[in-house]
XYZ file of C-alpha atoms in Angstrom:
731
model
C -43.092 127.926 -65.355
C -39.739 126.025 -65.641
C -37.890 127.433 -68.459
C -37.438 123.858 -69.883
C -41.075 123.344 -70.104
C -41.564 126.321 -72.414
C -42.904 125.690 -75.960
C -40.103 125.354 -78.461
C -42.053 127.714 -80.822
C -40.918 130.625 -78.636
C -37.158 129.934 -78.921
C -35.608 132.518 -81.352
C -35.102 130.888 -84.778
C -38.022 128.383 -84.401
C -41.529 129.673 -84.841
C -44.694 127.830 -85.762
C -43.456 126.195 -88.997
C -40.131 124.882 -87.507
C -41.934 123.850 -84.354
C -44.304 121.622 -86.272
C -41.145 120.176 -88.115
C -39.261 119.629 -84.841
C -42.334 118.029 -83.075
C -43.164 115.657 -86.028
C -39.734 114.490 -86.993
C -37.841 114.460 -83.695
C -40.628 114.746 -80.881
C -39.064 118.085 -79.825
C -41.854 120.203 -78.329
C -40.249 122.178 -75.421
C -36.807 123.701 -74.475
C -36.153 120.678 -72.516
C -36.767 118.295 -75.382
C -34.123 120.274 -77.418
C -31.583 120.342 -74.643
C -32.030 116.431 -74.442
C -31.484 116.111 -78.141
C -27.911 115.147 -77.805
C -25.189 115.242 -80.653
C -24.434 111.995 -82.239
C -20.772 112.868 -83.014
C -18.173 115.594 -82.391
C -15.425 117.034 -84.414
C -12.282 118.784 -82.987
C -12.391 122.357 -84.156
C -9.766 123.459 -81.671
C -6.774 123.324 -84.033
C -6.228 125.149 -87.390
C -3.932 123.122 -89.611
C -1.718 124.438 -92.444
C -2.042 122.847 -96.026
C 1.519 121.822 -95.722
C 0.588 119.569 -92.607
C -2.137 117.668 -94.410
C -2.111 113.905 -95.276
C -4.546 111.588 -96.731
C -5.003 109.534 -93.606
C -6.119 112.347 -91.357
C -9.505 112.752 -89.818
C -11.685 115.985 -90.424
C -9.366 118.982 -90.349
C -9.908 122.795 -90.768
C -7.778 125.295 -92.654
C -7.690 129.025 -93.155
C -6.924 130.769 -96.499
C -8.116 132.131 -99.897
C -9.467 130.787 -103.052
C -7.106 131.299 -105.908
C -9.307 130.205 -108.732
C -12.027 127.875 -109.991
C -11.924 125.161 -112.652
C -14.875 123.146 -114.308
C -14.527 119.513 -115.678
C -17.253 118.197 -117.742
C -17.786 114.524 -116.634
C -20.973 113.806 -118.671
C -23.751 115.657 -120.384
C -25.439 116.372 -116.939
C -22.358 116.059 -114.631
C -19.808 118.820 -113.990
C -16.959 118.675 -111.378
C -15.957 121.932 -109.987
C -12.489 122.419 -108.367
C -11.519 125.452 -106.294
C -7.676 125.925 -105.721
C -7.240 127.058 -102.128
C -4.080 128.229 -100.369
C -2.904 129.430 -96.991
C 0.613 130.293 -98.242
C 2.089 126.855 -97.273
C 0.691 124.889 -100.118
C -2.244 124.318 -102.457
C -5.515 122.483 -101.478
C -8.198 121.426 -104.068
C -11.790 121.738 -102.852
C -13.998 119.496 -104.989
C -17.715 119.663 -105.796
C -19.403 116.663 -107.769
C -22.743 118.233 -107.057
C -23.779 121.789 -106.658
C -20.359 123.007 -107.860
C -21.928 125.793 -109.937
C -23.599 127.179 -106.843
C -20.163 127.111 -104.983
C -18.767 129.308 -107.814
C -21.324 132.004 -107.221
C -21.393 131.685 -103.523
C -17.664 131.948 -102.654
C -15.466 134.856 -103.902
C -11.992 134.528 -105.113
C -9.457 136.247 -103.002
C -11.677 136.374 -99.858
C -10.513 134.653 -96.581
C -12.448 131.413 -95.629
C -12.213 128.598 -93.170
C -12.458 125.372 -94.847
C -13.464 122.022 -92.922
C -13.336 118.491 -94.141
C -11.814 115.157 -94.630
C -8.496 115.430 -96.705
C -7.746 112.716 -99.285
C -5.003 112.351 -101.869
C -5.912 112.174 -105.670
C -3.162 112.405 -108.330
C -0.636 113.443 -105.666
C -2.599 116.479 -104.697
C -4.474 116.963 -101.346
C -8.188 117.624 -101.782
C -11.343 117.885 -99.715
C -14.662 116.853 -101.273
C -17.810 118.850 -100.662
C -16.154 121.046 -97.800
C -17.826 123.208 -95.199
C -16.843 126.691 -95.885
C -17.533 129.665 -93.519
C -16.201 133.022 -93.022
C -13.739 133.468 -90.099
C -16.150 135.606 -88.216
C -18.601 132.644 -87.918
C -16.271 129.739 -87.710
C -15.457 128.090 -84.566
C -11.727 128.554 -84.507
C -10.563 126.759 -81.452
C -10.816 127.071 -77.658
C -10.890 130.727 -76.605
C -11.463 132.266 -80.062
C -14.404 134.601 -80.332
C -17.780 132.703 -80.416
C -15.705 129.345 -80.630
C -15.411 126.128 -78.808
C -13.113 123.102 -78.877
C -15.366 120.480 -80.306
C -18.225 120.997 -82.814
C -21.466 118.886 -82.241
C -23.283 117.178 -85.078
C -26.846 116.384 -84.786
C -29.041 113.732 -86.649
C -31.676 115.282 -88.918
C -34.279 113.681 -91.236
C -34.220 114.315 -95.024
C -37.390 116.309 -94.584
C -35.824 118.663 -92.129
C -32.689 119.033 -94.278
C -34.939 119.948 -97.402
C -36.494 122.659 -95.125
C -33.229 124.055 -93.806
C -33.159 122.374 -90.564
C -29.691 120.746 -90.999
C -27.178 119.842 -88.261
C -25.782 123.345 -88.370
C -29.218 124.749 -87.993
C -29.808 122.464 -84.869
C -26.456 123.645 -83.559
C -27.487 127.204 -83.723
C -30.834 126.605 -81.977
C -29.043 124.787 -79.231
C -26.527 127.541 -78.775
C -29.448 130.125 -78.695
C -31.217 128.032 -75.918
C -28.137 127.546 -73.849
C -27.331 131.265 -73.963
C -30.817 131.855 -72.459
C -30.176 129.508 -69.520
C -28.748 132.049 -67.124
C -29.687 130.314 -64.081
C -28.290 126.726 -63.144
C -30.526 123.963 -64.110
C -32.213 121.917 -61.274
C -30.448 118.807 -60.038
C -32.121 115.473 -60.325
C -29.855 113.238 -58.242
C -29.486 113.733 -54.565
C -25.988 114.621 -53.385
C -25.374 111.269 -51.769
C -25.385 109.804 -55.280
C -23.786 112.593 -57.327
C -20.970 113.230 -55.030
C -20.730 109.495 -53.974
C -20.348 108.458 -57.672
C -18.144 111.493 -58.556
C -20.563 112.679 -61.081
C -20.459 116.101 -62.975
C -23.590 118.432 -61.940
C -26.669 117.928 -64.280
C -26.348 121.792 -64.955
C -22.760 121.481 -66.162
C -23.278 118.145 -67.917
C -26.266 119.302 -70.109
C -24.307 122.503 -71.194
C -20.955 120.528 -71.748
C -22.485 117.677 -73.762
C -23.583 120.147 -76.525
C -20.342 122.246 -76.509
C -17.456 120.492 -74.821
C -14.070 122.238 -74.824
C -12.166 118.903 -74.998
C -12.643 115.049 -74.944
C -11.996 114.800 -71.327
C -14.963 117.251 -70.302
C -17.294 115.493 -73.080
C -16.633 112.036 -71.338
C -17.401 113.287 -67.907
C -20.613 114.953 -69.098
C -21.716 111.792 -70.950
C -21.145 109.600 -68.068
C -23.211 111.882 -65.929
C -26.253 111.796 -68.264
C -26.013 108.167 -69.161
C -25.716 107.184 -65.562
C -28.813 109.388 -64.636
C -30.903 107.854 -67.613
C -30.082 104.317 -66.646
C -30.452 104.898 -62.968
C -34.031 106.149 -63.196
C -34.920 103.150 -65.563
C -33.609 100.817 -62.981
C -35.102 102.646 -60.058
C -38.598 102.520 -61.744
C -38.167 98.845 -62.490
C -37.066 97.810 -58.995
C -39.649 99.951 -57.281
C -42.534 98.324 -59.045
C -40.978 94.993 -58.643
C -40.780 95.527 -54.931
C -44.403 97.099 -54.938
C -45.670 94.023 -56.805
C -44.192 91.426 -54.582
C -45.924 93.159 -51.553
C -49.294 93.959 -53.178
C -50.009 91.194 -55.654
C -51.018 87.878 -54.009
C -51.397 84.488 -55.675
C -52.226 80.866 -55.104
C -50.066 78.966 -52.670
C -49.075 75.698 -54.483
C -47.679 73.742 -51.501
C -49.095 70.445 -52.695
C -47.047 67.959 -54.814
C -49.751 65.572 -55.747
C -50.647 62.528 -57.685
C -50.499 64.144 -61.101
C -46.958 65.352 -60.760
C -45.737 62.400 -58.988
C -47.269 59.858 -61.448
C -45.711 61.916 -64.344
C -42.331 61.959 -62.713
C -42.341 58.262 -61.989
C -44.038 56.845 -65.013
C -43.797 59.433 -67.913
C -40.654 61.170 -67.657
C -38.573 59.880 -70.586
C -35.195 60.783 -69.122
C -33.359 62.035 -66.138
C -33.681 65.857 -65.707
C -30.460 67.691 -66.106
C -28.916 69.495 -63.093
C -30.148 72.917 -64.578
C -33.564 71.679 -64.943
C -33.709 70.482 -61.272
C -32.174 73.725 -60.142
C -34.684 75.852 -62.128
C -37.695 73.590 -60.684
C -36.423 74.326 -57.244
C -36.450 78.176 -57.832
C -40.027 77.923 -59.392
C -41.264 75.833 -56.427
C -40.127 78.391 -54.001
C -42.089 81.068 -55.929
C -45.213 79.076 -56.001
C -45.091 78.359 -52.272
C -44.388 82.138 -51.283
C -48.085 83.497 -51.639
C -46.870 86.097 -53.951
C -47.351 86.083 -57.589
C -44.455 84.448 -59.552
C -43.058 86.580 -62.376
C -40.179 84.410 -63.655
C -38.206 84.572 -66.933
C -36.876 81.152 -67.986
C -34.143 81.386 -70.321
C -32.662 78.405 -72.195
C -31.029 77.476 -75.417
C -32.949 75.677 -78.082
C -33.420 72.094 -76.952
C -32.508 72.736 -73.389
C -35.795 71.297 -71.916
C -37.780 74.494 -71.215
C -41.214 72.957 -72.190
C -40.618 70.052 -69.858
C -39.969 72.457 -66.998
C -43.150 74.454 -67.935
C -45.196 71.174 -68.103
C -44.044 70.033 -64.643
C -45.060 73.447 -63.397
C -48.429 73.252 -64.928
C -48.914 69.752 -63.242
C -48.237 71.507 -59.781
C -50.853 73.963 -60.574
C -53.415 71.185 -61.528
C -52.509 69.275 -58.312
C -53.508 72.455 -56.406
C -56.868 72.652 -58.052
C -55.996 75.167 -60.681
C -55.982 75.345 -64.535
C -52.828 76.296 -66.573
C -52.495 77.627 -69.826
C -49.459 78.184 -72.283
C -49.556 80.902 -75.039
C -47.418 80.617 -78.112
C -46.858 83.148 -80.897
C -47.719 80.929 -83.870
C -50.271 78.213 -84.608
C -47.553 75.776 -85.744
C -45.832 76.336 -82.181
C -49.063 76.014 -80.405
C -49.851 72.744 -82.157
C -46.195 71.499 -81.480
C -46.785 72.255 -77.768
C -50.142 70.298 -77.932
C -48.426 67.219 -79.339
C -45.530 67.448 -77.070
C -47.590 67.898 -73.790
C -50.176 65.252 -74.934
C -47.414 62.707 -75.497
C -45.808 63.523 -72.135
C -49.169 63.188 -70.295
C -50.346 59.958 -72.022
C -52.214 58.025 -69.477
C -52.787 60.805 -66.952
C -56.415 61.819 -66.151
C -56.093 65.350 -67.561
C -57.945 67.097 -70.355
C -55.536 69.119 -72.556
C -57.091 71.520 -75.297
C -56.130 73.629 -78.080
C -57.466 77.147 -78.772
C -56.234 78.845 -81.916
C -57.971 80.883 -84.699
C -58.602 77.615 -86.532
C -60.511 76.110 -83.715
C -64.159 76.996 -84.575
C -67.758 76.113 -84.367
C -68.791 73.195 -82.164
C -65.265 72.364 -81.170
C -64.559 75.925 -80.039
C -67.776 75.980 -77.949
C -66.847 72.710 -76.287
C -63.239 74.060 -75.293
C -64.831 77.289 -73.930
C -67.397 75.514 -71.909
C -64.658 73.272 -70.516
C -62.573 76.232 -69.535
C -65.504 77.964 -67.778
C -66.667 74.776 -65.839
C -63.051 73.767 -65.012
C -63.007 70.374 -67.004
C -60.189 71.636 -69.219
C -57.057 71.438 -66.984
C -54.320 72.712 -69.585
C -54.969 75.088 -72.305
C -52.555 75.498 -75.286
C -53.152 78.353 -77.624
C -52.102 81.536 -79.657
C -53.344 84.937 -78.892
C -56.866 83.610 -79.317
C -56.549 82.860 -75.593
C -56.885 86.601 -74.644
C -60.105 87.183 -76.380
C -62.802 88.418 -74.082
C -65.170 85.360 -74.287
C -62.372 83.080 -72.968
C -63.076 82.669 -69.260
C -61.296 80.353 -67.062
C -62.742 78.790 -63.934
C -59.640 79.034 -61.809
C -56.526 80.161 -63.858
C -53.449 79.406 -61.587
C -50.536 79.539 -63.996
C -49.753 81.376 -67.387
C -46.889 80.321 -69.467
C -45.906 82.647 -72.237
C -43.596 81.088 -74.887
C -41.236 83.254 -76.916
C -42.796 86.201 -75.140
C -40.956 88.898 -77.156
C -43.316 88.229 -79.978
C -46.320 89.456 -77.948
C -47.194 93.055 -77.383
C -47.205 94.367 -73.805
C -51.034 94.884 -73.913
C -51.522 91.234 -75.227
C -49.461 89.869 -72.420
C -51.401 92.022 -69.697
C -54.623 90.798 -70.974
C -53.727 87.321 -70.331
C -52.299 88.085 -66.991
C -55.631 89.732 -66.179
C -57.672 86.509 -66.707
C -57.042 85.721 -63.154
C -59.179 88.556 -61.872
C -62.282 86.866 -63.471
C -62.530 84.151 -60.801
C -62.720 86.091 -57.546
C -66.396 85.444 -56.921
C -66.879 82.123 -58.544
C -66.999 78.601 -57.055
C -63.641 76.788 -57.500
C -62.798 73.248 -58.327
C -59.883 71.164 -56.766
C -58.861 68.337 -59.284
C -57.959 65.082 -57.741
C -57.447 61.760 -59.577
C -59.501 58.770 -58.650
C -58.250 55.134 -58.855
C -60.549 54.666 -62.010
C -58.633 57.422 -63.748
C -61.557 60.066 -63.512
C -61.166 63.499 -62.177
C -63.290 64.579 -59.153
C -64.114 68.292 -58.485
C -64.460 69.701 -55.037
C -66.197 73.036 -54.811
C -65.261 75.940 -52.471
C -65.651 79.627 -52.494
C -62.955 82.068 -53.337
C -63.134 85.188 -51.102
C -59.640 86.651 -51.875
C -58.429 88.421 -55.120
C -55.797 86.195 -56.536
C -53.636 86.345 -59.723
C -52.251 83.647 -61.759
C -48.526 82.830 -61.572
C -46.561 83.885 -64.660
C -43.703 81.984 -66.249
C -42.111 83.481 -69.289
C -40.006 81.430 -71.603
C -37.622 82.378 -74.331
C -35.090 80.441 -76.298
C -33.532 83.726 -77.535
C -30.795 84.196 -74.938
C -30.963 87.724 -73.474
C -27.570 89.559 -72.583
C -27.412 90.324 -68.987
C -27.427 94.099 -69.347
C -30.391 93.983 -71.705
C -32.372 91.512 -69.404
C -31.589 93.879 -66.456
C -33.225 96.702 -68.220
C -36.081 95.129 -70.304
C -37.179 92.343 -67.926
C -35.662 93.836 -64.594
C -38.827 93.181 -62.682
C -38.708 89.499 -63.363
C -36.813 86.911 -61.530
C -34.562 85.015 -63.920
C -33.862 81.319 -64.219
C -31.364 79.922 -66.794
C -31.142 76.420 -68.182
C -27.512 76.373 -69.237
C -27.082 72.606 -69.764
C -28.303 70.494 -72.712
C -29.551 66.992 -72.238
C -26.956 64.349 -72.335
C -25.947 62.797 -75.496
C -26.319 65.896 -77.686
C -23.424 66.798 -80.058
C -22.500 70.403 -80.710
C -23.846 71.502 -84.206
C -21.054 72.130 -86.673
C -21.563 75.348 -88.594
C -19.856 76.169 -91.753
C -19.868 79.080 -94.358
C -20.458 78.314 -98.033
C -20.437 80.915 -100.970
C -23.275 80.489 -103.368
C -20.760 79.823 -106.062
C -20.188 76.443 -104.434
C -23.755 75.024 -104.586
C -22.908 71.888 -106.437
C -20.618 70.753 -103.906
C -23.212 71.686 -101.202
C -25.818 69.521 -102.966
C -23.374 66.573 -103.006
C -23.016 66.800 -99.253
C -26.890 67.107 -98.687
C -27.299 63.961 -100.874
C -24.892 62.044 -98.730
C -26.791 62.957 -95.638
C -30.087 61.969 -97.057
C -28.616 58.603 -98.143
C -27.518 58.066 -94.655
C -31.229 58.315 -93.568
C -31.131 61.879 -92.339
C -33.531 64.755 -93.313
C -32.714 68.329 -94.353
C -34.172 71.909 -93.683
C -33.616 74.501 -96.513
C -34.540 77.927 -95.372
C -35.200 80.999 -97.749
C -35.010 84.628 -96.153
C -38.729 85.573 -96.228
C -38.246 88.178 -93.564
C -41.822 89.465 -93.821
C -44.658 87.173 -94.868
C -45.979 89.845 -97.098
C -42.803 90.203 -99.284
C -43.993 88.916 -102.695
C -40.562 89.054 -104.159
C -39.196 86.711 -101.376
C -42.149 84.409 -101.831
C -41.312 84.183 -105.470
C -37.639 83.359 -104.460
C -39.025 80.503 -102.309
C -41.147 79.053 -105.137
C -38.372 79.210 -107.508
C -35.891 77.876 -105.055
C -38.379 75.000 -104.329
C -38.493 74.097 -108.023
C -34.639 74.440 -108.387
C -34.186 71.982 -105.385
C -36.818 69.478 -107.022
C -34.846 69.468 -110.210
C -31.447 69.105 -108.180
C -32.918 66.247 -106.104
C -35.253 64.356 -108.273
C -34.669 61.086 -106.360
C -36.072 62.711 -103.171
C -39.365 64.013 -101.948
C -39.738 67.630 -100.700
C -42.219 69.547 -98.510
C -42.725 73.282 -98.636
C -43.957 75.464 -95.812
C -44.414 79.306 -95.510
C -46.570 81.757 -93.648
C -49.102 82.526 -96.366
C -50.252 78.957 -96.561
C -53.431 77.886 -94.881
C -52.907 76.304 -91.470
C -54.170 72.945 -92.567
C -51.761 72.860 -95.548
C -48.860 73.864 -93.383
C -49.870 71.135 -90.826
C -50.009 68.431 -93.554
C -46.661 69.528 -95.001
C -44.985 69.466 -91.514
C -46.578 66.153 -90.793
C -45.223 64.652 -93.921
C -41.749 65.799 -92.959
C -42.130 64.743 -89.384
C -43.282 61.200 -90.321
C -40.176 60.869 -92.611
C -42.339 60.763 -95.874
C -40.469 63.823 -97.346
C -36.575 64.087 -96.908
C -36.300 67.801 -97.269
C -38.409 70.631 -95.943
C -38.132 74.011 -97.950
C -39.417 76.772 -95.539
C -39.226 80.418 -94.528
C -38.462 81.391 -91.002
C -41.944 80.136 -89.993
C -39.993 77.188 -88.756
C -37.667 79.300 -86.540
C -39.672 78.103 -83.511
C -41.685 75.045 -82.484
C -40.426 72.362 -84.962
C -38.902 69.304 -83.445
C -37.729 66.577 -85.767
C -34.827 64.615 -84.164
C -33.983 62.939 -87.509
C -33.140 66.273 -89.180
C -29.364 66.786 -89.133
C -28.758 69.538 -91.659
C -30.026 73.097 -91.699
C -29.243 75.112 -94.820
C -29.743 78.853 -94.601
C -29.797 80.564 -97.974
C -28.808 84.297 -98.038
C -27.776 84.042 -94.467
C -26.560 87.575 -94.716
C -30.184 88.854 -94.553
C -30.675 87.284 -91.114
C -29.742 88.638 -87.597
C -27.530 86.619 -85.259
C -30.217 85.507 -82.987
C -32.466 84.561 -85.856
C -29.655 82.366 -87.345
C -29.059 80.817 -83.925
C -32.726 80.044 -83.453
C -32.957 78.353 -86.989
C -29.760 76.278 -86.275
C -31.551 75.015 -83.126
C -33.927 73.129 -85.300
C -31.241 70.496 -85.914
C -29.038 68.862 -83.291
C -31.934 67.139 -81.488
C -30.995 63.644 -82.069
C -27.814 61.633 -81.481
C -26.399 61.907 -84.773
C -23.921 64.728 -85.816
C -25.803 67.673 -87.194
C -24.602 70.540 -89.523
C -25.596 74.100 -90.192
C -24.630 75.518 -93.672
C -24.785 79.339 -93.980
C -24.837 80.134 -97.693
C -24.088 83.803 -98.808
C -22.751 85.666 -101.937
C -18.995 86.269 -101.794
C -19.400 90.084 -101.421
C -20.284 90.846 -97.798
C -20.099 93.936 -95.596
C -17.667 93.864 -92.557
C -20.436 93.499 -90.176
C -22.090 90.667 -92.072
C -18.777 88.736 -92.014
C -18.425 89.169 -88.266
C -22.057 87.715 -87.910
C -21.126 84.731 -90.056
C -17.895 84.304 -88.308
C -19.324 84.365 -84.801
C -21.974 81.764 -85.845
C -19.258 79.349 -87.051
C -17.087 79.801 -83.906
C -19.760 79.177 -81.078
C -22.875 77.426 -80.302
C -23.107 79.512 -77.054
C -26.463 81.478 -77.274
C -25.544 83.923 -74.718
C -22.364 84.799 -76.443
C -24.154 85.147 -79.718
C -26.765 87.418 -78.048
C -24.055 89.642 -76.586
C -22.541 89.889 -80.066
C -25.796 90.669 -81.749
C -26.524 93.366 -79.047
C -23.165 94.932 -79.849
C -23.388 94.775 -83.698
C -27.056 95.849 -84.015
C -27.965 97.756 -80.802
C -30.968 97.051 -78.532
C -33.448 98.847 -80.520
C -32.935 96.540 -83.412
C -33.142 93.400 -81.478
C -36.303 91.442 -82.215
C -39.137 92.434 -80.008
C -37.487 94.904 -77.783
C -39.556 97.845 -79.088
C -42.624 96.176 -77.494
C -41.070 95.326 -74.234
C -42.824 97.886 -72.228
C -39.707 99.923 -71.257
C -40.947 102.946 -69.267
C -38.295 105.225 -70.835
C -36.643 106.101 -74.128
C -32.843 105.894 -73.779
C -31.593 109.231 -75.355
C -27.823 108.908 -74.708
C -27.014 105.593 -72.835
C -26.422 102.341 -74.885
C -27.227 99.201 -73.127
C -24.814 97.267 -75.536
C -21.759 99.473 -74.846
C -22.465 100.843 -71.322
C -22.718 97.523 -69.444
C -20.712 98.822 -66.573
C -22.834 101.937 -66.028
C -25.908 99.750 -66.407
C -24.566 97.598 -63.522
C -23.527 100.781 -61.412
C -26.962 102.271 -61.912
C -28.636 98.964 -60.865
C -26.519 98.509 -57.669
C -27.444 102.223 -56.675
C -31.031 101.705 -57.454
C -31.019 98.365 -55.610
C -29.501 99.751 -52.423
C -32.076 102.301 -52.239
C -34.904 100.096 -52.781
C -33.666 97.653 -50.154
C -33.497 100.394 -47.627
C -36.735 102.306 -48.673
C -38.922 100.226 -50.832
C -41.602 102.875 -51.221
C -39.271 105.652 -51.450
C -40.818 107.548 -48.429
C -37.701 108.890 -46.745
C -36.942 112.633 -47.095
C -33.657 112.110 -48.922
C -35.506 110.291 -51.647
C -38.151 112.954 -52.401
C -36.135 114.312 -55.293
C -36.020 110.865 -56.820
C -39.886 110.419 -56.515
C -40.294 113.953 -58.273
C -38.097 112.991 -61.087
C -39.883 109.589 -61.649
C -43.174 111.284 -61.745
C -41.777 113.768 -64.352
C -40.332 110.909 -66.361
C -43.368 108.656 -66.362
C -45.150 108.895 -69.740
C -48.045 106.528 -69.184
C -50.048 105.928 -66.062
C -50.572 102.313 -66.926
C -48.402 99.955 -64.756
C -47.102 97.744 -67.509
C -44.489 96.331 -65.053
C -47.278 94.019 -63.830
C -46.541 91.972 -66.751
C -42.911 91.041 -67.802
């Protein structure tokens, strides 16, 4: 057995109890898991400072000396501050404990030599270190070349539960050191020489040892680059291999025909000229639809860029070629909005468009399901209700998924799989007659086919993230807003200036405009937030007695929400007080002001989505971000970025850097094949591109990885794969 596959229980210092703790808290079950549990930071322990050298602006330092005496200071009935006066002969250093000081007095001996480690500060013109690490010289890592020492000390993340049970960072350090001392043979290589040598990478054996106990910063950087590249490379290779495999294996309908439905819509119903970006994207989609291979395309576009129109035109192509189409939205409000938009666009065309959500029940639901099965429903708009087992299409040719990051991988896969239900059924081609009716022509499908997939998102995805999360999708970007749109002006207001803000809101309403006011109900179950919304609604009613207000939140019944939204859309109410339920799918061109209360509680991408609810008409629109005066530095950066730019991609890049990919909405459900243990997509963009280029070159020359020099890569991919399900079939 490979030593790295050995059970962690059998490493000296672990045993059954610690093995259970390591497994449950960190997912460490084998020697290899421990070796790939990387330090989160390092502190230089190669230099021993004298007390005379210390200043308050220095980072962590270590000094060697003796304790002269202890002093106790009673701070309160239960609080005692303990100070140890420590010297190395060049000066006096105060070691301070605000907690566990009495323990320190019994643990450390006056006059005995110790090594002290910590962050120096100045208090009352004296140098001190609060809650220092203290060790005897024999066990302290005193610099390069010292007995048992190293240059930089690793620090490992541990949980509170681990710390309470003695598994601190220091304990993890000892376990890792024990493991590395047992690895007498070089660790096996995972990258072929043509990659490792071609990219001037450190060997895997050296990198895994060095990353835990580097002698200096240069060695550490080389080790981290090697391990990050390897991690990113195998993610990209896995994505590209399956994308290539999918293109060759999965066939789909060939939509060569541009028929009367599309042409009549384009000539008679299209309300405005398509933008250059929309035309470019339609050409890209058309090429996919004619290829015979299944389209898997991600359509990115900022709020209001016209993605829904592009999706509708693609659905009309499917209808003209005898297929049904469906669009799945994450919420009932958004599904209903799509239904209204599509129905309005298609007015006068001989097409049956239906809605399927949890609220469609009884006889109406039965009629929709029958229409899907017999082919008389041409376009279906719905929520996740579409993926229920009893929903059977006659001939599903196109699947559109809107705001796809809100659906789990398995949900999207079930929708994609609907296409397999028709392989033995009779099919219908839909053609329009002169009297406006739809004639069906039956044929027999003898080939297994899959629906084309168009994935839409108004959340701009940074390139490096898209390359990893959606690397098996072809990407189209609508980077142009319809003509006549004015950029939204975004301003930051402190909550102490609400009177002035109310005056500005009142002026806008008197000019005939409407206003959104959003409260930070992050989770629909947060009762305290709902209370804030209710109180805020009453406050606004008192502040604006001359106007009518609507209220919408996620815990209302769908019919109530729809009625309140309808009042706002019609102009009956001038102000819509809501939660983030309006983040997507609300289109009111007359609404010109978006007020976001407690904006510090929202992420950048969510703020940008909310802002996109205004700016849809010809009038100047405004977004007001309201916060308390006291903000963290990161929050101030978010607010400043929102005020500086309307560019969704710039905002997404900033959000990625501030919050990291794991925190971005939806990425935990993205279907990524591997967990990134050391690479950071936000900060390692160059390495992501380098890994992508290397993987693309290999797949271009050997799509199935059958050449002998690629066997090592195949073996490593098999080792890394955690799930036999091919999630890469679906976005």
